[in-house]
Amino acid sequence: MSFMVTWLGHNAFKLDIDGYSVLLDPFITGNPTAAADAQSIHADYIVVSHGHGDHVGDTFSIAERTGATVISNFEIVNWFSNQGLTSVHPQHIGGGFNYPFGYLKLTIAQHGSALPDGSYGGNPAGVIIRSNEGKIAYFACDTGLFASMKLYGEEGLDLAVLPIGDNFTMGPDDAIRAVELLQPQLAVPVHYNTFDIIEQDPHQWAQRVEARTATKVVVMNPGESITL
């Protein structure tokens, strides 16, 4: 049994969990940091955290080609269904479901969620995944800092993936406070340096986190993987 996390750039991830391939926010086409090919990447499931184009990304084309089940909030799932996707699973904030790869719950995120064509995208979300062997990863996705992160930390996180880019999400200072609330074993910074407006130094952030907390930070390059 295994839980491998591969960063594809921005907030896009490929998760290999017990033989299942799960994509999160597969923004590949148009992503200058993308470490994948949208025409060949495999997926059994695709999780979409919210409706913005840099997170919906290539979901439709990948799901149409692979038959992957799209998991998102009710409004986004309906949007994909109206475009012809038939393998979908709606959830909503605070709700979880047992999939073959493990238990997935949608969490609060403080952000927006309008879809690329302007349609209503429901509420943005973060994602907690608990594998069948009990490894727990929290993907905050696009969000500002909020105090309820402490509750997610009480689940005993093996990994917390946090945005540090500022402007559209938490910046480095608030992301450190998030680590203090979450107390994960590992933290990975994301959603930075894709565009000039969210340029940050992840190594400096890592040093600050490790000086203030017991959490180890792994600064990943797009295409790199860690195993929980």
Coordinates of N, CA and C in Angstrom, one line a residue:
M1 N 0.9 -1.2 0.0 CA 0.0 0.0 0.0 C 0.9 1.2 0.0
S2 N 0.5 2.2 -0.8 CA 1.4 3.4 -0.9 C 0.5 4.7 -1.2
F3 N 1.1 5.8 -0.9 CA 0.5 7.1 -1.1 C 1.6 8.0 -1.6
M4 N 1.7 8.1 -3.0 CA 2.8 9.0 -3.6 C 2.2 10.3 -4.1
V5 N 2.8 11.4 -3.8 CA 2.3 12.7 -4.1 C 3.3 13.3 -5.1
T6 N 2.9 13.6 -6.3 CA 3.7 14.3 -7.3 C 3.2 15.6 -7.6
W7 N 4.0 16.7 -7.5 CA 3.6 18.0 -7.8 C 3.8 18.3 -9.3
L8 N 2.7 18.7 -10.0 CA 2.8 19.0 -11.4 C 2.9 20.5 -11.7
G9 N 3.1 21.3 -10.6 CA 3.2 22.8 -10.8 C 1.9 23.5 -10.4
H10 N 2.0 24.7 -9.9 CA 0.9 25.5 -9.4 C 0.2 24.7 -8.3
N11 N -1.1 24.4 -8.4 CA -1.8 23.6 -7.4 C -2.2 22.2 -8.0
A12 N -1.5 21.8 -9.1 CA -1.8 20.5 -9.7 C -1.0 19.4 -9.1
F13 N -1.7 18.3 -8.8 CA -1.0 17.1 -8.3 C -1.5 15.9 -8.9
K14 N -0.6 14.9 -8.9 CA -1.0 13.5 -9.3 C -0.7 12.7 -8.0
L15 N -1.7 12.0 -7.5 CA -1.6 11.2 -6.4 C -1.8 9.7 -6.8
D16 N -0.8 8.9 -6.4 CA -0.9 7.5 -6.7 C -1.1 6.8 -5.4
I17 N -2.4 6.3 -5.2 CA -2.8 5.8 -3.9 C -3.3 4.4 -4.1
D18 N -2.5 3.4 -3.6 CA -2.9 2.0 -3.7 C -3.3 1.6 -5.1
G19 N -2.5 2.0 -6.1 CA -2.8 1.6 -7.5 C -3.8 2.5 -8.2
Y20 N -4.4 3.5 -7.6 CA -5.3 4.4 -8.2 C -4.6 5.7 -8.5
S21 N -4.9 6.3 -9.6 CA -4.3 7.6 -10.0 C -5.4 8.7 -9.8
V22 N -5.1 9.6 -8.9 CA -6.0 10.7 -8.6 C -5.3 12.1 -8.9
L23 N -5.9 12.8 -9.8 CA -5.4 14.2 -10.2 C -6.2 15.2 -9.3
L24 N -5.5 16.2 -8.9 CA -6.1 17.3 -8.2 C -5.8 18.6 -9.0
D25 N -6.8 19.3 -9.4 CA -6.7 20.6 -10.0 C -5.7 20.6 -11.2
P26 N -6.0 19.7 -12.2 CA -5.0 19.5 -13.3 C -4.9 20.6 -14.3
F27 N -4.3 21.8 -13.8 CA -4.0 22.9 -14.7 C -2.7 22.6 -15.4
I28 N -2.8 22.1 -16.6 CA -1.6 21.7 -17.3 C -1.4 22.6 -18.6
T29 N -2.4 22.6 -19.4 CA -2.3 23.5 -20.6 C -2.3 24.9 -20.2
G30 N -1.3 25.7 -20.6 CA -1.3 27.1 -20.2 C -0.5 27.3 -18.9
N31 N -0.1 26.3 -18.3 CA 0.6 26.4 -17.0 C 2.1 26.4 -17.3
P32 N 2.8 27.5 -17.2 CA 4.2 27.6 -17.6 C 5.1 26.7 -16.7
T33 N 4.7 26.2 -15.6 CA 5.5 25.3 -14.7 C 5.0 23.9 -14.8
A34 N 4.1 23.5 -15.7 CA 3.5 22.2 -15.8 C 4.6 21.1 -16.0
A35 N 4.5 20.0 -15.2 CA 5.4 18.9 -15.4 C 4.6 17.7 -15.8
A36 N 3.7 17.8 -16.8 CA 2.9 16.7 -17.3 C 2.4 17.1 -18.7
D37 N 1.9 16.1 -19.4 CA 1.3 16.2 -20.7 C -0.2 15.9 -20.6
A38 N -1.1 16.9 -20.8 CA -2.5 16.7 -20.7 C -3.1 15.7 -21.6
Q39 N -2.3 15.4 -22.7 CA -2.8 14.4 -23.7 C -2.5 13.0 -23.4
S40 N -1.6 12.8 -22.4 CA -1.2 11.4 -22.1 C -1.3 11.0 -20.6
I41 N -1.5 12.0 -19.7 CA -1.5 11.6 -18.3 C -2.8 10.8 -18.0
H42 N -2.6 9.8 -17.2 CA -3.7 8.9 -16.8 C -4.3 9.3 -15.5
A43 N -5.6 9.1 -15.4 CA -6.4 9.4 -14.2 C -7.5 8.4 -14.0
D44 N -7.7 7.9 -12.8 CA -8.9 7.2 -12.4 C -10.0 8.1 -11.8
Y45 N -9.5 9.2 -11.1 CA -10.3 10.2 -10.5 C -9.7 11.6 -10.7
I46 N -10.5 12.6 -10.8 CA -10.0 14.0 -10.8 C -10.8 14.8 -9.8
V47 N -10.1 15.4 -8.9 CA -10.7 16.3 -7.9 C -10.5 17.7 -8.3
V48 N -11.6 18.5 -8.3 CA -11.5 19.9 -8.7 C -11.9 20.7 -7.4
S49 N -11.0 21.5 -6.9 CA -11.2 22.3 -5.7 C -12.2 23.4 -5.8
H50 N -12.1 24.1 -7.0 CA -13.0 25.2 -7.2 C -13.0 25.6 -8.7
G51 N -13.8 26.6 -9.1 CA -14.1 26.8 -10.5 C -13.1 27.6 -11.3
H52 N -12.1 28.2 -10.7 CA -11.2 29.1 -11.5 C -10.5 28.3 -12.5
G53 N -10.2 28.9 -13.6 CA -9.6 28.2 -14.8 C -8.2 27.6 -14.5
D54 N -7.5 28.2 -13.5 CA -6.2 27.6 -13.2 C -6.3 26.4 -12.2
H55 N -7.5 26.0 -12.0 CA -7.7 24.8 -11.2 C -8.6 23.8 -11.9
V56 N -9.6 24.2 -12.6 CA -10.4 23.4 -13.5 C -9.5 22.8 -14.6
G57 N -8.7 23.7 -15.2 CA -7.6 23.3 -16.1 C -8.1 22.3 -17.2
D58 N -7.4 21.2 -17.3 CA -7.7 20.2 -18.3 C -8.6 19.1 -17.9
T59 N -9.4 19.4 -16.8 CA -10.3 18.3 -16.3 C -11.1 17.7 -17.3
F60 N -11.8 18.5 -18.1 CA -12.8 17.9 -19.1 C -12.1 17.0 -20.1
S61 N -11.0 17.5 -20.7 CA -10.4 16.7 -21.8 C -9.8 15.4 -21.2
I62 N -9.2 15.5 -20.0 CA -8.6 14.3 -19.4 C -9.7 13.3 -19.0
A63 N -10.8 13.8 -18.4 CA -11.9 12.9 -18.0 C -12.5 12.2 -19.2
E64 N -12.7 13.0 -20.3 CA -13.3 12.5 -21.5 C -12.5 11.4 -22.1
R65 N -11.1 11.6 -22.1 CA -10.2 10.6 -22.7 C -10.1 9.4 -21.8
T66 N -10.0 9.5 -20.5 CA -9.6 8.4 -19.6 C -10.9 7.8 -19.0
G67 N -12.0 8.5 -19.0 CA -13.2 7.9 -18.2 C -13.1 8.2 -16.7
A68 N -12.2 9.0 -16.3 CA -12.0 9.3 -14.9 C -13.2 9.9 -14.3
T69 N -13.5 9.6 -13.0 CA -14.6 10.1 -12.3 C -14.2 11.5 -11.7
V70 N -15.0 12.5 -12.0 CA -14.7 13.9 -11.5 C -15.4 14.1 -10.2
I71 N -14.7 14.5 -9.2 CA -15.2 14.8 -7.8 C -15.0 16.3 -7.6
S72 N -16.1 16.9 -7.2 CA -16.1 18.3 -6.9 C -17.4 18.6 -6.2
N73 N -17.6 19.9 -5.9 CA -18.9 20.3 -5.3 C -20.0 20.1 -6.3
F74 N -21.2 20.2 -5.8 CA -22.4 19.9 -6.6 C -22.5 20.7 -7.8
E75 N -22.3 22.0 -7.7 CA -22.4 23.0 -8.8 C -21.4 22.7 -9.9
I76 N -20.2 22.4 -9.5 CA -19.2 22.2 -10.6 C -19.4 20.8 -11.2
V77 N -19.8 19.8 -10.5 CA -20.1 18.5 -11.1 C -21.3 18.7 -12.1
N78 N -22.3 19.4 -11.7 CA -23.4 19.7 -12.7 C -22.9 20.4 -13.9
W79 N -22.0 21.3 -13.8 CA -21.4 22.1 -14.9 C -20.8 21.1 -15.9
F80 N -20.0 20.2 -15.3 CA -19.3 19.2 -16.2 C -20.3 18.2 -16.8
S81 N -21.3 17.8 -16.0 CA -22.4 16.9 -16.5 C -23.1 17.6 -17.7
N82 N -23.4 18.8 -17.6 CA -24.0 19.5 -18.7 C -23.2 19.6 -20.0
Q83 N -21.9 19.4 -19.8 CA -21.0 19.4 -21.0 C -20.8 18.0 -21.5
G84 N -21.4 17.0 -20.9 CA -21.4 15.7 -21.4 C -20.6 14.6 -20.6
L85 N -20.0 15.0 -19.5 CA -19.3 14.0 -18.7 C -20.3 13.2 -17.9
T86 N -20.2 11.9 -17.9 CA -21.1 11.1 -17.2 C -20.6 10.4 -15.9
S87 N -19.3 10.4 -15.7 CA -18.7 9.8 -14.6 C -18.3 10.9 -13.6
V88 N -19.2 11.2 -12.7 CA -19.0 12.3 -11.8 C -19.5 11.9 -10.4
H89 N -19.0 12.6 -9.4 CA -19.4 12.4 -8.0 C -19.5 13.7 -7.3
P90 N -20.7 14.2 -6.9 CA -20.8 15.5 -6.2 C -20.6 15.3 -4.7
Q91 N -19.9 16.3 -4.1 CA -19.8 16.4 -2.6 C -20.0 17.8 -2.2
H92 N -20.0 18.1 -0.9 CA -20.0 19.5 -0.5 C -19.2 19.7 0.8
I93 N -19.0 20.9 1.2 CA -18.1 21.2 2.3 C -18.5 20.5 3.5
G94 N -17.5 19.8 4.1 CA -17.7 19.0 5.3 C -18.2 17.6 5.1
G95 N -18.5 17.3 3.8 CA -19.0 16.0 3.5 C -17.8 15.1 2.9
G96 N -17.8 13.9 3.3 CA -16.8 12.9 2.8 C -17.4 11.7 2.2
F97 N -16.6 10.9 1.5 CA -17.1 9.7 0.8 C -15.9 8.7 0.7
N98 N -16.2 7.5 0.9 CA -15.2 6.4 0.8 C -15.1 5.9 -0.7
Y99 N -14.0 6.2 -1.3 CA -13.6 5.8 -2.6 C -12.7 4.6 -2.5
P100 N -12.5 3.9 -3.6 CA -11.5 2.7 -3.5 C -10.1 3.1 -3.0
F101 N -9.7 4.4 -3.3 CA -8.4 4.8 -2.9 C -8.4 5.3 -1.4
G102 N -9.5 5.6 -0.8 CA -9.6 6.1 0.6 C -10.7 7.0 0.8
Y103 N -10.7 7.7 1.9 CA -11.8 8.6 2.3 C -11.4 10.0 1.9
L104 N -12.3 10.7 1.2 CA -12.0 12.1 0.7 C -13.1 13.0 1.3
K105 N -12.7 14.1 1.9 CA -13.6 15.1 2.5 C -13.2 16.5 1.9
L106 N -14.3 17.2 1.6 CA -14.1 18.6 1.2 C -14.1 19.5 2.4
T107 N -13.2 20.5 2.5 CA -13.1 21.3 3.6 C -13.4 22.8 3.2
I108 N -13.5 23.6 4.2 CA -13.6 25.1 4.0 C -12.4 25.6 3.2
A109 N -12.6 26.6 2.3 CA -11.5 27.4 1.8 C -12.1 28.8 1.6
Q110 N -11.3 29.8 1.9 CA -11.7 31.2 1.8 C -11.2 31.7 0.5
H111 N -12.1 31.7 -0.5 CA -11.7 32.1 -1.9 C -12.9 32.3 -2.7
G112 N -12.8 32.3 -4.0 CA -14.0 32.4 -4.9 C -14.1 31.1 -5.7
S113 N -15.1 31.0 -6.6 CA -15.2 29.7 -7.3 C -16.0 29.9 -8.7
A114 N -16.0 31.1 -9.2 CA -16.7 31.3 -10.5 C -16.0 30.4 -11.6
L115 N -16.8 29.8 -12.4 CA -16.3 28.9 -13.5 C -15.8 29.7 -14.6
P116 N -15.0 29.1 -15.5 CA -14.4 29.9 -16.6 C -15.3 30.6 -17.5
D117 N -16.6 30.1 -17.7 CA -17.5 30.8 -18.5 C -18.4 31.7 -17.7
G118 N -18.1 32.0 -16.4 CA -18.9 32.9 -15.6 C -20.0 32.2 -14.8
S119 N -20.2 30.9 -15.0 CA -21.2 30.2 -14.3 C -20.9 30.1 -12.8
Y120 N -21.9 30.0 -12.0 CA -21.8 29.8 -10.5 C -21.1 28.5 -10.2
G121 N -20.0 28.6 -9.5 CA -19.2 27.5 -9.1 C -19.3 27.0 -7.7
G122 N -20.4 27.4 -7.0 CA -20.5 27.0 -5.6 C -19.4 27.5 -4.7
N123 N -19.2 26.8 -3.6 CA -18.2 27.2 -2.7 C -16.8 26.5 -3.0
P124 N -15.7 27.3 -2.8 CA -14.4 26.7 -3.0 C -14.1 25.7 -1.9
A125 N -13.2 24.8 -2.1 CA -12.9 23.8 -1.1 C -11.4 23.5 -1.0
G126 N -11.0 23.0 0.1 CA -9.8 22.3 0.3 C -10.2 20.8 0.3
V127 N -9.1 19.9 0.5 CA -9.4 18.5 0.4 C -8.5 17.8 1.4
I128 N -9.2 16.9 2.2 CA -8.5 16.0 3.0 C -8.7 14.6 2.5
I129 N -7.6 13.9 2.3 CA -7.6 12.5 1.9 C -7.0 11.6 2.9
R130 N -7.7 10.6 3.4 CA -7.2 9.6 4.3 C -7.1 8.2 3.5
S131 N -5.9 7.8 3.3 CA -5.7 6.5 2.5 C -6.2 5.3 3.4
N132 N -6.4 4.2 2.7 CA -6.9 3.0 3.4 C -5.9 2.5 4.5
E133 N -4.6 2.9 4.4 CA -3.7 2.5 5.4 C -3.6 3.6 6.5
G134 N -4.3 4.7 6.4 CA -4.4 5.7 7.4 C -3.5 6.9 7.3
K135 N -2.9 7.1 6.1 CA -2.1 8.3 5.9 C -3.1 9.4 5.5
I136 N -2.8 10.6 6.1 CA -3.7 11.7 5.9 C -3.0 12.9 5.3
A137 N -3.5 13.4 4.2 CA -3.0 14.6 3.5 C -4.1 15.7 3.4
Y138 N -3.7 16.9 3.7 CA -4.6 18.0 3.6 C -4.0 19.0 2.5
F139 N -4.9 19.2 1.5 CA -4.5 20.1 0.4 C -5.4 21.3 0.6
A140 N -4.8 22.4 1.1 CA -5.6 23.6 1.4 C -6.2 24.2 0.2
C141 N -5.5 24.0 -1.0 CA -5.9 24.6 -2.2 C -5.9 26.2 -2.1
D142 N -6.7 26.9 -2.9 CA -6.7 28.3 -2.8 C -7.5 28.8 -1.6
T143 N -6.8 29.4 -0.7 CA -7.5 29.9 0.5 C -6.6 31.0 1.2
G144 N -7.3 31.8 2.0 CA -6.7 32.6 3.0 C -6.6 31.8 4.3
L145 N -6.0 32.4 5.3 CA -5.9 31.7 6.6 C -7.2 31.8 7.3
F146 N -7.6 30.7 8.0 CA -8.8 30.7 8.9 C -8.5 29.8 10.1
A147 N -9.1 30.2 11.2 CA -8.8 29.5 12.5 C -9.2 28.1 12.5
S148 N -10.2 27.7 11.7 CA -10.7 26.3 11.8 C -9.7 25.3 11.2
M149 N -8.6 25.8 10.7 CA -7.5 24.9 10.3 C -7.0 24.0 11.5
K150 N -7.1 24.6 12.7 CA -6.7 23.9 13.9 C -7.5 22.6 14.0
L151 N -8.8 22.6 13.6 CA -9.6 21.4 13.7 C -9.1 20.3 12.7
Y152 N -8.7 20.7 11.5 CA -8.1 19.8 10.6 C -6.8 19.2 11.1
G153 N -6.1 20.0 11.8 CA -4.8 19.5 12.3 C -5.0 18.4 13.4
E154 N -6.1 18.5 14.1 CA -6.4 17.5 15.1 C -6.6 16.1 14.6
E155 N -6.8 16.0 13.3 CA -6.9 14.7 12.7 C -5.6 14.0 12.6
G156 N -4.5 14.7 12.8 CA -3.1 14.1 12.8 C -2.6 14.0 11.4
L157 N -2.2 15.1 10.8 CA -1.8 15.2 9.4 C -0.4 14.7 9.2
D158 N -0.3 13.8 8.2 CA 1.0 13.4 7.7 C 1.6 14.5 6.8
L159 N 0.7 15.2 6.0 CA 1.1 16.2 5.1 C 0.1 17.3 5.0
A160 N 0.6 18.6 4.9 CA -0.2 19.7 4.6 C 0.4 20.4 3.4
V161 N -0.4 20.6 2.4 CA 0.0 21.3 1.2 C -0.7 22.7 1.2
L162 N 0.2 23.8 1.2 CA -0.3 25.1 1.5 C 0.1 26.1 0.4
P163 N -0.8 27.0 0.0 CA -0.4 28.1 -0.9 C 0.5 29.1 -0.1
I164 N 1.5 29.7 -0.8 CA 2.3 30.7 -0.2 C 2.4 32.0 -1.1
G165 N 1.7 32.0 -2.2 CA 2.0 33.0 -3.3 C 1.6 34.4 -2.9
D166 N 0.6 34.6 -2.0 CA 0.1 35.9 -1.6 C -0.8 36.4 -2.8
N167 N -1.3 37.6 -2.6 CA -2.2 38.2 -3.6 C -3.6 37.5 -3.8
F168 N -3.6 36.3 -4.2 CA -4.8 35.5 -4.4 C -5.1 34.6 -3.3
T169 N -4.1 34.2 -2.5 CA -4.2 33.2 -1.4 C -3.4 33.7 -0.2
M170 N -3.2 32.8 0.7 CA -2.3 33.1 1.8 C -0.9 33.5 1.3
G171 N -0.2 34.4 1.9 CA 1.2 34.7 1.7 C 2.0 33.9 2.6
P172 N 3.4 34.1 2.6 CA 4.3 33.3 3.4 C 4.0 33.5 4.9
D173 N 3.7 34.7 5.4 CA 3.4 34.8 6.8 C 2.2 34.1 7.3
D174 N 1.1 34.2 6.6 CA -0.1 33.5 7.0 C 0.0 32.0 6.8
A175 N 0.8 31.6 5.8 CA 1.0 30.1 5.6 C 1.8 29.5 6.8
I176 N 2.7 30.3 7.4 CA 3.4 29.8 8.6 C 2.4 29.7 9.7
R177 N 1.6 30.6 9.9 CA 0.5 30.5 10.9 C -0.4 29.3 10.7
A178 N -0.6 29.0 9.4 CA -1.4 27.8 9.1 C -0.7 26.6 9.5
V179 N 0.6 26.5 9.3 CA 1.4 25.3 9.8 C 1.3 25.2 11.3
E180 N 1.4 26.3 12.0 CA 1.3 26.3 13.5 C -0.1 25.8 13.9
L181 N -1.1 26.1 13.2 CA -2.5 25.5 13.5 C -2.6 24.1 13.1
L182 N -2.0 23.7 12.0 CA -2.2 22.3 11.5 C -1.3 21.3 12.1
Q183 N -0.1 21.7 12.4 CA 0.9 20.8 13.0 C 1.1 19.5 12.2
P184 N 1.3 19.6 10.9 CA 1.6 18.4 10.1 C 3.0 17.9 10.3
Q185 N 3.2 16.6 10.0 CA 4.5 16.1 10.0 C 5.4 16.7 8.8
L186 N 4.7 16.9 7.7 CA 5.4 17.5 6.5 C 4.5 18.6 6.0
A187 N 5.2 19.6 5.4 CA 4.4 20.7 4.7 C 5.1 20.9 3.4
V188 N 4.3 21.2 2.4 CA 4.8 21.5 1.0 C 4.2 22.8 0.6
P189 N 5.0 23.8 0.1 CA 4.4 25.0 -0.4 C 4.1 24.9 -1.9
V190 N 3.0 25.5 -2.3 CA 2.5 25.5 -3.7 C 1.9 26.9 -4.0
H191 N 1.4 27.0 -5.2 CA 0.7 28.2 -5.7 C 1.6 29.4 -5.6
Y192 N 2.9 29.3 -6.1 CA 3.8 30.4 -6.1 C 4.7 30.3 -7.4
N193 N 5.2 31.4 -7.9 CA 6.1 31.5 -9.0 C 5.5 31.0 -10.3
T194 N 4.3 30.7 -10.4 CA 3.6 30.3 -11.7 C 3.6 31.6 -12.5
F195 N 3.3 32.7 -11.9 CA 3.2 34.0 -12.5 C 3.9 35.0 -11.7
D196 N 4.3 36.1 -12.3 CA 5.1 37.1 -11.5 C 4.4 37.6 -10.3
I197 N 3.1 37.8 -10.4 CA 2.4 38.4 -9.3 C 2.4 37.5 -8.0
I198 N 2.7 36.2 -8.1 CA 2.7 35.4 -6.9 C 4.2 34.8 -6.7
E199 N 5.2 35.6 -7.1 CA 6.5 35.2 -6.9 C 6.9 35.2 -5.4
Q200 N 7.5 34.1 -5.0 CA 8.0 33.9 -3.6 C 9.2 33.0 -3.6
D201 N 9.9 33.1 -2.4 CA 11.1 32.2 -2.2 C 10.7 31.1 -1.3
P202 N 10.4 29.9 -1.8 CA 10.0 28.8 -1.0 C 11.0 28.3 0.0
H203 N 12.3 28.4 -0.3 CA 13.3 27.9 0.5 C 13.4 28.8 1.8
Q204 N 13.3 30.1 1.6 CA 13.2 31.0 2.7 C 12.0 30.7 3.6
W205 N 10.9 30.4 3.0 CA 9.7 30.0 3.8 C 10.0 28.8 4.6
A206 N 10.6 27.8 3.9 CA 10.9 26.5 4.6 C 11.8 26.8 5.8
Q207 N 12.8 27.6 5.7 CA 13.6 27.9 6.9 C 12.9 28.5 8.0
R208 N 12.0 29.4 7.7 CA 11.2 30.1 8.7 C 10.2 29.1 9.4
V209 N 9.6 28.3 8.6 CA 8.7 27.3 9.2 C 9.5 26.3 10.2
E210 N 10.6 25.8 9.7 CA 11.3 24.9 10.5 C 12.0 25.5 11.7
A211 N 12.2 26.8 11.7 CA 12.7 27.5 12.9 C 11.6 27.8 13.9
R212 N 10.3 27.8 13.5 CA 9.2 28.1 14.4 C 8.4 26.9 14.8
T213 N 8.5 25.8 14.1 CA 7.6 24.7 14.3 C 8.4 23.4 14.3
A214 N 7.8 22.3 14.6 CA 8.4 20.9 14.5 C 8.1 20.3 13.1
T215 N 7.5 21.0 12.2 CA 7.2 20.5 10.9 C 8.4 20.6 10.0
K216 N 8.6 19.5 9.2 CA 9.6 19.5 8.2 C 9.0 20.0 6.9
V217 N 9.7 20.8 6.2 CA 9.2 21.4 4.9 C 9.9 20.7 3.7
V218 N 9.2 20.2 2.8 CA 9.7 19.7 1.5 C 9.4 20.7 0.4
V219 N 10.4 21.3 -0.1 CA 10.3 22.2 -1.3 C 10.4 21.4 -2.5
M220 N 9.4 21.2 -3.3 CA 9.4 20.3 -4.4 C 9.5 21.1 -5.7
N221 N 10.2 20.5 -6.7 CA 10.2 21.1 -8.0 C 9.1 20.4 -8.8
P222 N 8.5 21.1 -9.8 CA 7.4 20.4 -10.6 C 8.0 19.1 -11.2
G223 N 7.2 18.0 -11.0 CA 7.6 16.7 -11.5 C 8.2 15.8 -10.4
E224 N 8.5 16.4 -9.2 CA 9.1 15.6 -8.1 C 8.0 15.0 -7.3
S225 N 8.3 13.9 -6.6 CA 7.4 13.1 -5.8 C 7.9 12.9 -4.4
I226 N 7.0 12.8 -3.5 CA 7.3 12.3 -2.1 C 6.3 11.1 -1.8
T227 N 6.7 10.2 -0.9 CA 5.8 9.1 -0.5 C 5.6 9.2 0.9
L228 N 4.3 9.2 1.3 CA 3.9 9.3 2.7 C 4.1 7.9 3.4

